[in-house]
Coordinates of C-alpha atoms in Angstrom, one line a residue:
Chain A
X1 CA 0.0 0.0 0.0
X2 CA 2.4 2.5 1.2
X3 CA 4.5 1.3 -2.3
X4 CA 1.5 2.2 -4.2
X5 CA 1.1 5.8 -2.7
X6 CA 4.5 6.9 -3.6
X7 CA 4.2 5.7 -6.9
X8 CA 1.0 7.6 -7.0
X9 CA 2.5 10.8 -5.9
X10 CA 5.0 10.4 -8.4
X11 CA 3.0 10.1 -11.1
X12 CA 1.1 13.2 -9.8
X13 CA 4.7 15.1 -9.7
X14 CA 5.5 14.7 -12.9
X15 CA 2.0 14.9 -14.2
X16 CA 1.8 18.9 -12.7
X17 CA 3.4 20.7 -16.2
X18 CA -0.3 21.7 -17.5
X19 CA -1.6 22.2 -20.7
X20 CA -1.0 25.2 -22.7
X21 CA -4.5 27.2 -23.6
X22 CA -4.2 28.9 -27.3
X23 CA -6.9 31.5 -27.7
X24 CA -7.2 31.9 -31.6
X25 CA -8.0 35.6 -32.7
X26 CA -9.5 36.1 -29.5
X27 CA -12.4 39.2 -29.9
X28 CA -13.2 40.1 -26.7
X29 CA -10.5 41.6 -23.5
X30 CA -13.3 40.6 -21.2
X31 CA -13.2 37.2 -22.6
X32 CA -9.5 36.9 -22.5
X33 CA -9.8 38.0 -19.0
X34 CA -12.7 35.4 -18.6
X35 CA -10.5 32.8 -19.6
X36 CA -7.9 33.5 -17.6
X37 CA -10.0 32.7 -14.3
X38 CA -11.5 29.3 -15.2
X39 CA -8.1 28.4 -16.1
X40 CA -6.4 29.5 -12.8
X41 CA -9.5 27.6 -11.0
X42 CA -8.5 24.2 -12.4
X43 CA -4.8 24.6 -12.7
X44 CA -3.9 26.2 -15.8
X45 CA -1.3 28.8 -16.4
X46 CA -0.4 29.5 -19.6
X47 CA -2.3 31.3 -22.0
X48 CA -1.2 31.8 -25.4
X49 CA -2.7 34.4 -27.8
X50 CA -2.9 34.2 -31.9
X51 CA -3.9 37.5 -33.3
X52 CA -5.7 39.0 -31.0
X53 CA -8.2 41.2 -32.5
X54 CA -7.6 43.7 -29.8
X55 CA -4.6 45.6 -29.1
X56 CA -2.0 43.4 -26.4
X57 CA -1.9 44.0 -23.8
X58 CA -5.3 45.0 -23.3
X59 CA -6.6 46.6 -19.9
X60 CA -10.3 45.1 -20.4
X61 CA -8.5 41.3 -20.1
X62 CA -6.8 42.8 -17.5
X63 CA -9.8 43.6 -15.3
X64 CA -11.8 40.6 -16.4
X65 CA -9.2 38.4 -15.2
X66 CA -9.7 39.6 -11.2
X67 CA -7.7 37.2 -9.5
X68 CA -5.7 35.7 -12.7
X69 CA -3.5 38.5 -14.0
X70 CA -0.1 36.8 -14.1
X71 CA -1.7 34.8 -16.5
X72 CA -3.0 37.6 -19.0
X73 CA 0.6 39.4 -18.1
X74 CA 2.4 36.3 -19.4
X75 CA 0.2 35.4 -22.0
X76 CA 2.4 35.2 -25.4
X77 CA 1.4 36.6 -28.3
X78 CA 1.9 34.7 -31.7
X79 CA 1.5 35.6 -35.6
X80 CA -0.1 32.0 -36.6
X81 CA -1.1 29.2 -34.7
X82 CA 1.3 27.0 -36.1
X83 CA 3.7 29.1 -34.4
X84 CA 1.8 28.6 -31.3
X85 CA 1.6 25.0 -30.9
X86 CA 5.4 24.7 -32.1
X87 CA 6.8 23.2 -29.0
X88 CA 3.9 21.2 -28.0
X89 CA 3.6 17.2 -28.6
X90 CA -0.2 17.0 -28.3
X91 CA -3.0 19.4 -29.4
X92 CA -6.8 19.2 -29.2
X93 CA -9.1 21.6 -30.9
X94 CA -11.8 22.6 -29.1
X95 CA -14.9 23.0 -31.3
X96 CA -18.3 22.3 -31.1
X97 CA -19.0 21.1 -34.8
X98 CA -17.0 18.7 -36.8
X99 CA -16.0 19.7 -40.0
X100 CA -15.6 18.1 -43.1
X101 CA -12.3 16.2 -41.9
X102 CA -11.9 12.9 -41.0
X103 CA -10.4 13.6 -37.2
X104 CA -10.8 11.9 -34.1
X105 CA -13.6 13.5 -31.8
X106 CA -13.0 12.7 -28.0
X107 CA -14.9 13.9 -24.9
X108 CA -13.7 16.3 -22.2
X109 CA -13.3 13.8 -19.9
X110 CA -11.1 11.8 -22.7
X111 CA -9.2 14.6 -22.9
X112 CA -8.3 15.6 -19.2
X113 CA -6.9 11.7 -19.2
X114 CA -5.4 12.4 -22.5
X115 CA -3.9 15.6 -21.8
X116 CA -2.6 14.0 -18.5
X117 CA -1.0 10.7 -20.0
X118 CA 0.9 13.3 -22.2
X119 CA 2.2 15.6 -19.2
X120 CA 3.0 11.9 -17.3
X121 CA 5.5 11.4 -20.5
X122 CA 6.7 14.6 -20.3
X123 CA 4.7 15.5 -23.6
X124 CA 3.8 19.3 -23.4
X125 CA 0.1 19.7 -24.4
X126 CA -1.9 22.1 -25.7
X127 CA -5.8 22.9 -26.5
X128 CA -7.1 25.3 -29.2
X129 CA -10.0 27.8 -28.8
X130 CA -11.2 29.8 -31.7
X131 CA -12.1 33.2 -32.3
X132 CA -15.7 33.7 -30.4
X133 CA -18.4 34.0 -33.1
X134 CA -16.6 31.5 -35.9
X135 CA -14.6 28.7 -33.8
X136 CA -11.5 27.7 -35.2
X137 CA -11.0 27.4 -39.1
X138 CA -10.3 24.1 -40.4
X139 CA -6.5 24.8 -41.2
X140 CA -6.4 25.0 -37.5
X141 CA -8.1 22.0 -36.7
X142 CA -5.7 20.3 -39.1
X143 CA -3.0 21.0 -37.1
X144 CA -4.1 19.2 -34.1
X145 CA -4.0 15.2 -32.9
X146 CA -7.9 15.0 -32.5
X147 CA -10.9 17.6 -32.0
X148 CA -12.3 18.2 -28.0
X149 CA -16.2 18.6 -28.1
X150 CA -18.4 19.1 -25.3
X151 CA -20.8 17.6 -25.1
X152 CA -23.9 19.3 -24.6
X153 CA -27.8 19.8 -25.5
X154 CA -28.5 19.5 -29.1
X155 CA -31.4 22.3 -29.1
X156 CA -29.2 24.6 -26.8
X157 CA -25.3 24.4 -27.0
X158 CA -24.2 28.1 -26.6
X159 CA -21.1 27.9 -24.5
X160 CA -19.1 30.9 -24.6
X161 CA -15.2 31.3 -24.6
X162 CA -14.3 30.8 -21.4
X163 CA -17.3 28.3 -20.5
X164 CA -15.8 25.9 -23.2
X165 CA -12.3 26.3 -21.3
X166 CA -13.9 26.4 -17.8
X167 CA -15.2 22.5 -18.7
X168 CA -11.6 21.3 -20.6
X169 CA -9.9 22.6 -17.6
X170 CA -12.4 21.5 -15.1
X171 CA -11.6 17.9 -16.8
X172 CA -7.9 18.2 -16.5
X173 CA -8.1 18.9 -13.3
X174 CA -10.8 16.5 -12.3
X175 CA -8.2 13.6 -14.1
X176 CA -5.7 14.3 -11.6
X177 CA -7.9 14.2 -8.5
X178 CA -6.4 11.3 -6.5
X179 CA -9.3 11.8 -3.7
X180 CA -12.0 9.9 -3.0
X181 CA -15.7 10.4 -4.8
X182 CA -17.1 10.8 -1.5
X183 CA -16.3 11.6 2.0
X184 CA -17.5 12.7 4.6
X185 CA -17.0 16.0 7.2
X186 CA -16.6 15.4 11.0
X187 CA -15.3 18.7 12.7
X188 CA -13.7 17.9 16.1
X189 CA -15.6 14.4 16.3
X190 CA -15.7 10.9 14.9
X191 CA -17.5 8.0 13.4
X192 CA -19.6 6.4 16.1
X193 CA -18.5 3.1 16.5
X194 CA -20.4 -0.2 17.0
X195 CA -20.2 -0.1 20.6
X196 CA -21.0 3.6 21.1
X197 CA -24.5 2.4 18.3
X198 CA -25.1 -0.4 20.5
X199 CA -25.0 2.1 23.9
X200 CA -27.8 4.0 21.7
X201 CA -29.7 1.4 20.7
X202 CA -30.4 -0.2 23.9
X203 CA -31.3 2.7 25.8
X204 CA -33.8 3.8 23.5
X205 CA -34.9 0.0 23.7
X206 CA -35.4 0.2 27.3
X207 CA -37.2 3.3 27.5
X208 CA -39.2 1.7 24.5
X209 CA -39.9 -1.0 26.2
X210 CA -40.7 0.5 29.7
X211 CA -42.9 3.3 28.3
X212 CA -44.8 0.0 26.2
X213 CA -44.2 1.4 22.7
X214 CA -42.7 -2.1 21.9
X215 CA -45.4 -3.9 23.7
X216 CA -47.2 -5.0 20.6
X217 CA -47.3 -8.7 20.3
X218 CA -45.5 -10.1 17.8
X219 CA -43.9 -6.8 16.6
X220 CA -41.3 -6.2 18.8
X221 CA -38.1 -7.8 16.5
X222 CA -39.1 -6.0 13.2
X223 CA -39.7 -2.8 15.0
X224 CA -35.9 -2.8 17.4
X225 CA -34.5 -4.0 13.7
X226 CA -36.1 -1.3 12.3
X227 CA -34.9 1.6 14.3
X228 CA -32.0 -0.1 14.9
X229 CA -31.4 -0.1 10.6
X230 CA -32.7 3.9 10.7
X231 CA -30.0 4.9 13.4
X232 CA -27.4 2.8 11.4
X233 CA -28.2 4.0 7.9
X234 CA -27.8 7.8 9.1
X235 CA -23.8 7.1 9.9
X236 CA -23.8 8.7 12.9
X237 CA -20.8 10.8 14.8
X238 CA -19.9 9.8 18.3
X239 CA -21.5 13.5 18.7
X240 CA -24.7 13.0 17.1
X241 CA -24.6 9.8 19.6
X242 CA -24.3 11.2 22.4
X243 CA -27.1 13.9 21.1
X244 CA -29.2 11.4 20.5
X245 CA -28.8 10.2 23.9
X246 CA -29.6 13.1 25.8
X247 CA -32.6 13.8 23.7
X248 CA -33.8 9.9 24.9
X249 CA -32.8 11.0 28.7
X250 CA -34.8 14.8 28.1
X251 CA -38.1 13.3 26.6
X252 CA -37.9 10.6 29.1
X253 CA -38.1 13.2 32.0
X254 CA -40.8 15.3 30.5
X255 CA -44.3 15.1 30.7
X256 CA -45.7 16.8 27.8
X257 CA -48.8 18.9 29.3
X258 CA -52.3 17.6 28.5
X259 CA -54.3 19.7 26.9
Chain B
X1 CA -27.8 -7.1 -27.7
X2 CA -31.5 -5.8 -29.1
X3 CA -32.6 -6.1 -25.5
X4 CA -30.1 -4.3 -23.9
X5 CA -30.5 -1.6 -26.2
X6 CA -34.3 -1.1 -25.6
X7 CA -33.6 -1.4 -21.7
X8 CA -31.4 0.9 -21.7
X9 CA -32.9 3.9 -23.7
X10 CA -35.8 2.7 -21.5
X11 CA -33.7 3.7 -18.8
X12 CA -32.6 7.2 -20.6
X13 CA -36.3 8.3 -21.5
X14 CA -37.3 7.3 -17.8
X15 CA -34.3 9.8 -16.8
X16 CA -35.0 12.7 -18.8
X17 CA -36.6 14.3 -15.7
X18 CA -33.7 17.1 -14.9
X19 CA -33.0 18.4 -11.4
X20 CA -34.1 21.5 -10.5
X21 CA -31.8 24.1 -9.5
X22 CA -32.6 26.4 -6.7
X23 CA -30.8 29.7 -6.3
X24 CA -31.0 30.6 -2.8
X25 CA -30.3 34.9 -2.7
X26 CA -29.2 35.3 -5.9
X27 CA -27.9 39.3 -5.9
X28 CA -27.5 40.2 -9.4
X29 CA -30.0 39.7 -12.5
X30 CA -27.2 39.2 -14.7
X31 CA -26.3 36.1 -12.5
X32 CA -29.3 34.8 -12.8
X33 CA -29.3 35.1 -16.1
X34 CA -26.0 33.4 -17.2
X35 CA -27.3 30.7 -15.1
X36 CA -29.8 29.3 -17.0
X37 CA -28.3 29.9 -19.9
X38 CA -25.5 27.7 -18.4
X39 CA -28.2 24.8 -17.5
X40 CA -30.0 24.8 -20.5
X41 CA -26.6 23.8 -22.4
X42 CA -26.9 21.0 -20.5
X43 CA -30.1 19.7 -20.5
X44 CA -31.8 21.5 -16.9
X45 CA -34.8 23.8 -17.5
X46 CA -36.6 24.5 -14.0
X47 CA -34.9 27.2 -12.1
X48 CA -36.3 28.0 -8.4
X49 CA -35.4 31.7 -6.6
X50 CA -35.6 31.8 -3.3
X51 CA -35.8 35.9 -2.0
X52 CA -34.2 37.1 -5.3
X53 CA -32.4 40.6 -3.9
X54 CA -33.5 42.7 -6.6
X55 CA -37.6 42.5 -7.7
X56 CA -38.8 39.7 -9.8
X57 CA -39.5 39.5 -13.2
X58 CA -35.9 40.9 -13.5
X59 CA -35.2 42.6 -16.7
X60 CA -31.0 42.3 -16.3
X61 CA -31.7 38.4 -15.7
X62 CA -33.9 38.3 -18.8
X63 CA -31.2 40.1 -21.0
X64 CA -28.4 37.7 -19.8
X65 CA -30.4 35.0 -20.7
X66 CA -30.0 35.1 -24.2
X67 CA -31.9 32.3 -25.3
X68 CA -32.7 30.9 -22.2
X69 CA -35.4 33.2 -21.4
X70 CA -37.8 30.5 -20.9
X71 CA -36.0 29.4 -18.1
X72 CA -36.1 32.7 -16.6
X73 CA -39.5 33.3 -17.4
X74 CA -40.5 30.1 -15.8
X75 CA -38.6 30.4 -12.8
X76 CA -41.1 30.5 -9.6
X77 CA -40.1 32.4 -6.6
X78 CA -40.2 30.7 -2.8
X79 CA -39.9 32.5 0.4
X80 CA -37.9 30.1 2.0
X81 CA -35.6 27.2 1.2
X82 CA -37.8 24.6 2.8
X83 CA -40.8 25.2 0.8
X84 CA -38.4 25.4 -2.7
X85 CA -37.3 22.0 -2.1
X86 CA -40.7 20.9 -0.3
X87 CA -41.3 18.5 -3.0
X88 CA -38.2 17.1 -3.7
X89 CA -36.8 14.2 -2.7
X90 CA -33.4 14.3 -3.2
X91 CA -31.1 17.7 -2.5
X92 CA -27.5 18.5 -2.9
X93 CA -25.7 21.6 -1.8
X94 CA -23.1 23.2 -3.7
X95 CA -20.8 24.8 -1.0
X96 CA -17.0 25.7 -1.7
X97 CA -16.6 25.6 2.0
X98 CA -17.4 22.8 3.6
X99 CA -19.3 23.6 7.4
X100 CA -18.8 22.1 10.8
X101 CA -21.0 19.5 10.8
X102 CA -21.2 16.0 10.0
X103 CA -22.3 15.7 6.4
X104 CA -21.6 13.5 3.0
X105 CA -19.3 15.4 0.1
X106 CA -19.6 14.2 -3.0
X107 CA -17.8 15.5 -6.1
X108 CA -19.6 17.1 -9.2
X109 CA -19.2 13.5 -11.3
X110 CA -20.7 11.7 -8.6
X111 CA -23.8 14.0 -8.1
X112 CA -24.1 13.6 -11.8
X113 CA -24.7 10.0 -11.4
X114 CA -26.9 10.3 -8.2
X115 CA -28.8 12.6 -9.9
X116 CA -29.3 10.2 -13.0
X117 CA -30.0 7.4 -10.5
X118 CA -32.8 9.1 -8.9
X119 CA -34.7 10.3 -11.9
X120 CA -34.5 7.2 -13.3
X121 CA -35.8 6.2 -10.1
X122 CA -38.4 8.8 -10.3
X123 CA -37.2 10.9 -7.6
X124 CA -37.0 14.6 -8.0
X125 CA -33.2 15.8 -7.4
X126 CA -32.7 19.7 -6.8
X127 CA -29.3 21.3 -6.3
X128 CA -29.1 24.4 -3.9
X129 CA -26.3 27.4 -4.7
X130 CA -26.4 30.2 -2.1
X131 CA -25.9 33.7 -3.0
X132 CA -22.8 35.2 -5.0
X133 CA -20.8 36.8 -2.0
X134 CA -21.9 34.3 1.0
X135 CA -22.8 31.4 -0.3
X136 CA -25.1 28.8 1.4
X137 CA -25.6 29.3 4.9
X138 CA -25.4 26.2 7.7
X139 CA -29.2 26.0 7.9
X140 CA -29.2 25.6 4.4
X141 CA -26.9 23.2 3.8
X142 CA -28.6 21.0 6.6
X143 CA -32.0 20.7 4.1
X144 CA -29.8 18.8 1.8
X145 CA -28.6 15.0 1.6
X146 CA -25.0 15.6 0.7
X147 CA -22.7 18.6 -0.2
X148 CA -21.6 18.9 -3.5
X149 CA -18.3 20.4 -4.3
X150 CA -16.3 21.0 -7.3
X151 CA -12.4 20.3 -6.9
X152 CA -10.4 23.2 -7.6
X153 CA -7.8 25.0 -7.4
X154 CA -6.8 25.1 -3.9
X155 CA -4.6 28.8 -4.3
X156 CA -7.6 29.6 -6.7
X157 CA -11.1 29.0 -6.3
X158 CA -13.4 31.6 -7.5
X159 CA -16.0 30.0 -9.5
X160 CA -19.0 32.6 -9.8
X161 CA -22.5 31.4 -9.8
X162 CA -23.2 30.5 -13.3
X163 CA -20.0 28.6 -12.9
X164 CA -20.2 26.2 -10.7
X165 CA -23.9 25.5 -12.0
X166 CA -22.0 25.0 -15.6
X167 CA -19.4 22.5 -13.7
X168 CA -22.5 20.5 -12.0
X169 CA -24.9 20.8 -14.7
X170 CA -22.2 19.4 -17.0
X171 CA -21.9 16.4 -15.3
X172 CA -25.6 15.6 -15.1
X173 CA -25.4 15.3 -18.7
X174 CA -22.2 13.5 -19.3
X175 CA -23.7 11.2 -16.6
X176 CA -26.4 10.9 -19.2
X177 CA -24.2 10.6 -22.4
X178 CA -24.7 7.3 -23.7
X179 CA -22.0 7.7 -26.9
X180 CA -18.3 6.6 -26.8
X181 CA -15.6 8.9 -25.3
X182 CA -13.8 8.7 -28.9
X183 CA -14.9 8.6 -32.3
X184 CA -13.7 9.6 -35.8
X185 CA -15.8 11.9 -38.3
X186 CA -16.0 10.3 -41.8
X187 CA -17.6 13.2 -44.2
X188 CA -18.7 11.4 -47.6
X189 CA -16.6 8.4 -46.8
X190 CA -15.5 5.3 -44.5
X191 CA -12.2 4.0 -42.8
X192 CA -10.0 2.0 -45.3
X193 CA -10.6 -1.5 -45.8
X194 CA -7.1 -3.6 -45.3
X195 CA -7.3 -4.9 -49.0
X196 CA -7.1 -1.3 -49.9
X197 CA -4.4 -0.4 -47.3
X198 CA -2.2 -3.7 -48.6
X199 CA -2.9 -2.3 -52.0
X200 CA -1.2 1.5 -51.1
X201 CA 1.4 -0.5 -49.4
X202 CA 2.1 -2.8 -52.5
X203 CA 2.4 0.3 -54.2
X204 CA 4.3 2.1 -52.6
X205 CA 7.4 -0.5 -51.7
X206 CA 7.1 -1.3 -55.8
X207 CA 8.3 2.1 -56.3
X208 CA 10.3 2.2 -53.7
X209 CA 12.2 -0.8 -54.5
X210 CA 12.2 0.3 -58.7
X211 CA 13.9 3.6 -57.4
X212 CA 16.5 1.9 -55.0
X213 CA 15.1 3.3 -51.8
X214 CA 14.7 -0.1 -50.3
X215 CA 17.5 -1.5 -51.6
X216 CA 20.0 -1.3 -48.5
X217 CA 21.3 -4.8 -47.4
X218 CA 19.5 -6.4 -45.1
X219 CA 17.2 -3.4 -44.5
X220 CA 13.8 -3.8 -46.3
X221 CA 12.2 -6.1 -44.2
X222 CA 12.1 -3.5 -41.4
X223 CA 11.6 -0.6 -43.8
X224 CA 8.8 -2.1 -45.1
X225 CA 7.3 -2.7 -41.7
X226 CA 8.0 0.6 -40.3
X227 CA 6.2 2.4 -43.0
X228 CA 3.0 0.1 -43.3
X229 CA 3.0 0.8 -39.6
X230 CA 3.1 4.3 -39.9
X231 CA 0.7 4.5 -42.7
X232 CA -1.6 1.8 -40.7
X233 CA -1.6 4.1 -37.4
X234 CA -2.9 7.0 -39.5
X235 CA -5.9 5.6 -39.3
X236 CA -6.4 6.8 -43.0
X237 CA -10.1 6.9 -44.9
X238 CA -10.8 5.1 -48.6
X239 CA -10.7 8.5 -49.9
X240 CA -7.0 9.4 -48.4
X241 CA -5.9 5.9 -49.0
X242 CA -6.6 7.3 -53.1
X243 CA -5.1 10.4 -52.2
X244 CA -1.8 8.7 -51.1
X245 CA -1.6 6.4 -54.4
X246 CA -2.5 9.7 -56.5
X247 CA 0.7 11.5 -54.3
X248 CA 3.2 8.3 -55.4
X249 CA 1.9 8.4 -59.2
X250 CA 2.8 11.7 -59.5
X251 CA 5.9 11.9 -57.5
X252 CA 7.3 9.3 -59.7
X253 CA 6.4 10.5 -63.0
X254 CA 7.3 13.9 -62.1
X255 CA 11.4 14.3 -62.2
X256 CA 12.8 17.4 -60.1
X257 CA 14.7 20.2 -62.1
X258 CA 18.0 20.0 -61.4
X259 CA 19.8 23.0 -59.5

């Protein structure tokens, strides 16, 4: 086990050089500055720019990027995106409809794996994202190793610039996750053990039984394994235990008024 | 196989019921807006406010809807959290923070699938976000079966609203996508056949052995191998395979000008 942690966190060392993100003729500053952010959210630091359509560099990416500057500061600025993707080993295009190329099509999720095989090997990789109204033009697409395409509703896909990067990024990111798919919080307390249940279980048993709530002929083994299944299925905290238990002891006490 | 098929778009129709979001506080229009345009790329279409800041109908949220208006239009308005997810019967919480208390995380891929697995179980799933700046508070967050966060960043989270509906809205509908994670686009044609790929290859090492190229001792055999391998990797279509022999025909009639 500890063997296969080290290995893991190996793997996750060398899998940390990200992918490069290649804005092609980017429109917008905002959107630059868009971009910028849902890259930094899921890891991503390098920004390149083709032909901006905007002067660079440009105070409206600037602003929109509220958190994410050194990216837009370091952002590169290229004459052609063959140029761009020069020094990379593995490019995706990002586009939402195929054109008339035969091209492998994978899946975000393919390509957060994809992207982080390739930084595993030490193969610097790279996505594409075209200019906002017109996506990238087929020369582009040509240059990369397969198209990225979100999926998304057929009736309604209208991603914007950064939303398309926010989900490639969010899938790199998620790829790398070594964490479980679930846990759970316990500030300052524990899992109740079986003991501790048990301790719960019996006393409300008791006062169940003495108060005549379990009385009913016949009933009582479904009805303690059914309370007993409730209290179990809930996954209680030594907290929530003792809780419990005191609520048992206060209602116990009381006598609710008659009225 | 035929079986399987029908069971499981059985399965898909009976899941077409989305989860409901519920914005709890939402501040600005513009938010609210961008949000449904961010869940109707992905398939969700009822949105629930609970104590909107600003008045509602909301023109600013209608504007950023931008073909989502419906959404917006439809959205009904709940003075509490309770009675928003009264008839619900499954709830998640989308919380950056997580609060002291005992509770289930789950990440956005596995909400995705719970929330598949209860429509198809004909359970009605919500998802809560709290407002812009605070985010869900405590009380809040009890309503719900499990907290929902995306991973991030941890030097950088700052997903807005419309955001991290995007993130957990995407992955109700991957959860849903029934296609494979890679395929290749084939406009006005189909992958080569391997009597058609032998036939490029026959051709090619026939010119290639006519002009000497292959005539190294001892070194065709591998020659020959690497480039049918090469070729063979390329995945290539009918149509390129043509291509290709048109490139060889011509290369070898044509003789380069001497300089």
């Amino acid at each position: 086990m500890a063997k296969a942690r080290s290995k893991g966190e190996a793997a996750q060392q060398a899998g940390r050089d990200p992918p490069v993100v290649i804005l092609v003729a980017p429109q917008l500053g905002e959107n630059i500055g868009m971009t910028a952010r849902a890259m930094l959210n899921f890891g991503l630091d390098e920004m390149r720019l083709v032909r901006p359509r905007d002067a660079w560099p440009n105070a409206a990416a600037e602003a929109a990027a509220a958190g994410a500057e050194r990216i837009v500061d370091s952002a590169r600025r290229f004459e052609s995106t063959a140029e761009a993707v020069a020094d990379l080993g593995y490019v995706l295009a990002a586009t939402a409809r195929v054109r008339g190329m035969t091209k492998r099509v994978i899946t975000p999720r393919r390509a957060g794996r994809k992207l982080r095989e390739c930084a595993r090997a030490s193969v610097r990789g790279g996505i594409l994202f075209g200019p906002e109204a017109s996506g990238l033009a087929n020369d582009e697409v040509a240059l990369a190793d397969a198209i990225v395409q979100v999926p998304a509703n057929p009736t309604f896909h209208s991603l914007n610039l950064a939303q398309a990067v926010l989900v490639v990024a969010y899938e790199w990111f998620a790829a790398g996750a070594t964490g479980p798919e679930e846990t759970v919080t316990l500030p300052r307390t524990r899992l109740a053990n079986k003991a501790e249940l048990l301790g719960l279980f019996e006393h409300l048993e008791h006062v169940l039984d003495a108060s005549g709530f379990l009385g009913i002929e016949g009933k009582r083994p479904i009805m303690v394994r059914n309370l007993r299944n409730l209290f179990q299925r809930a996954g209680l905290s030594e907290q929530e235990v003792r809780t419990l238990r005191g609520v048992i002891t206060t209602l116990v006490r009381w006598r609710a008024p008659e009225c």
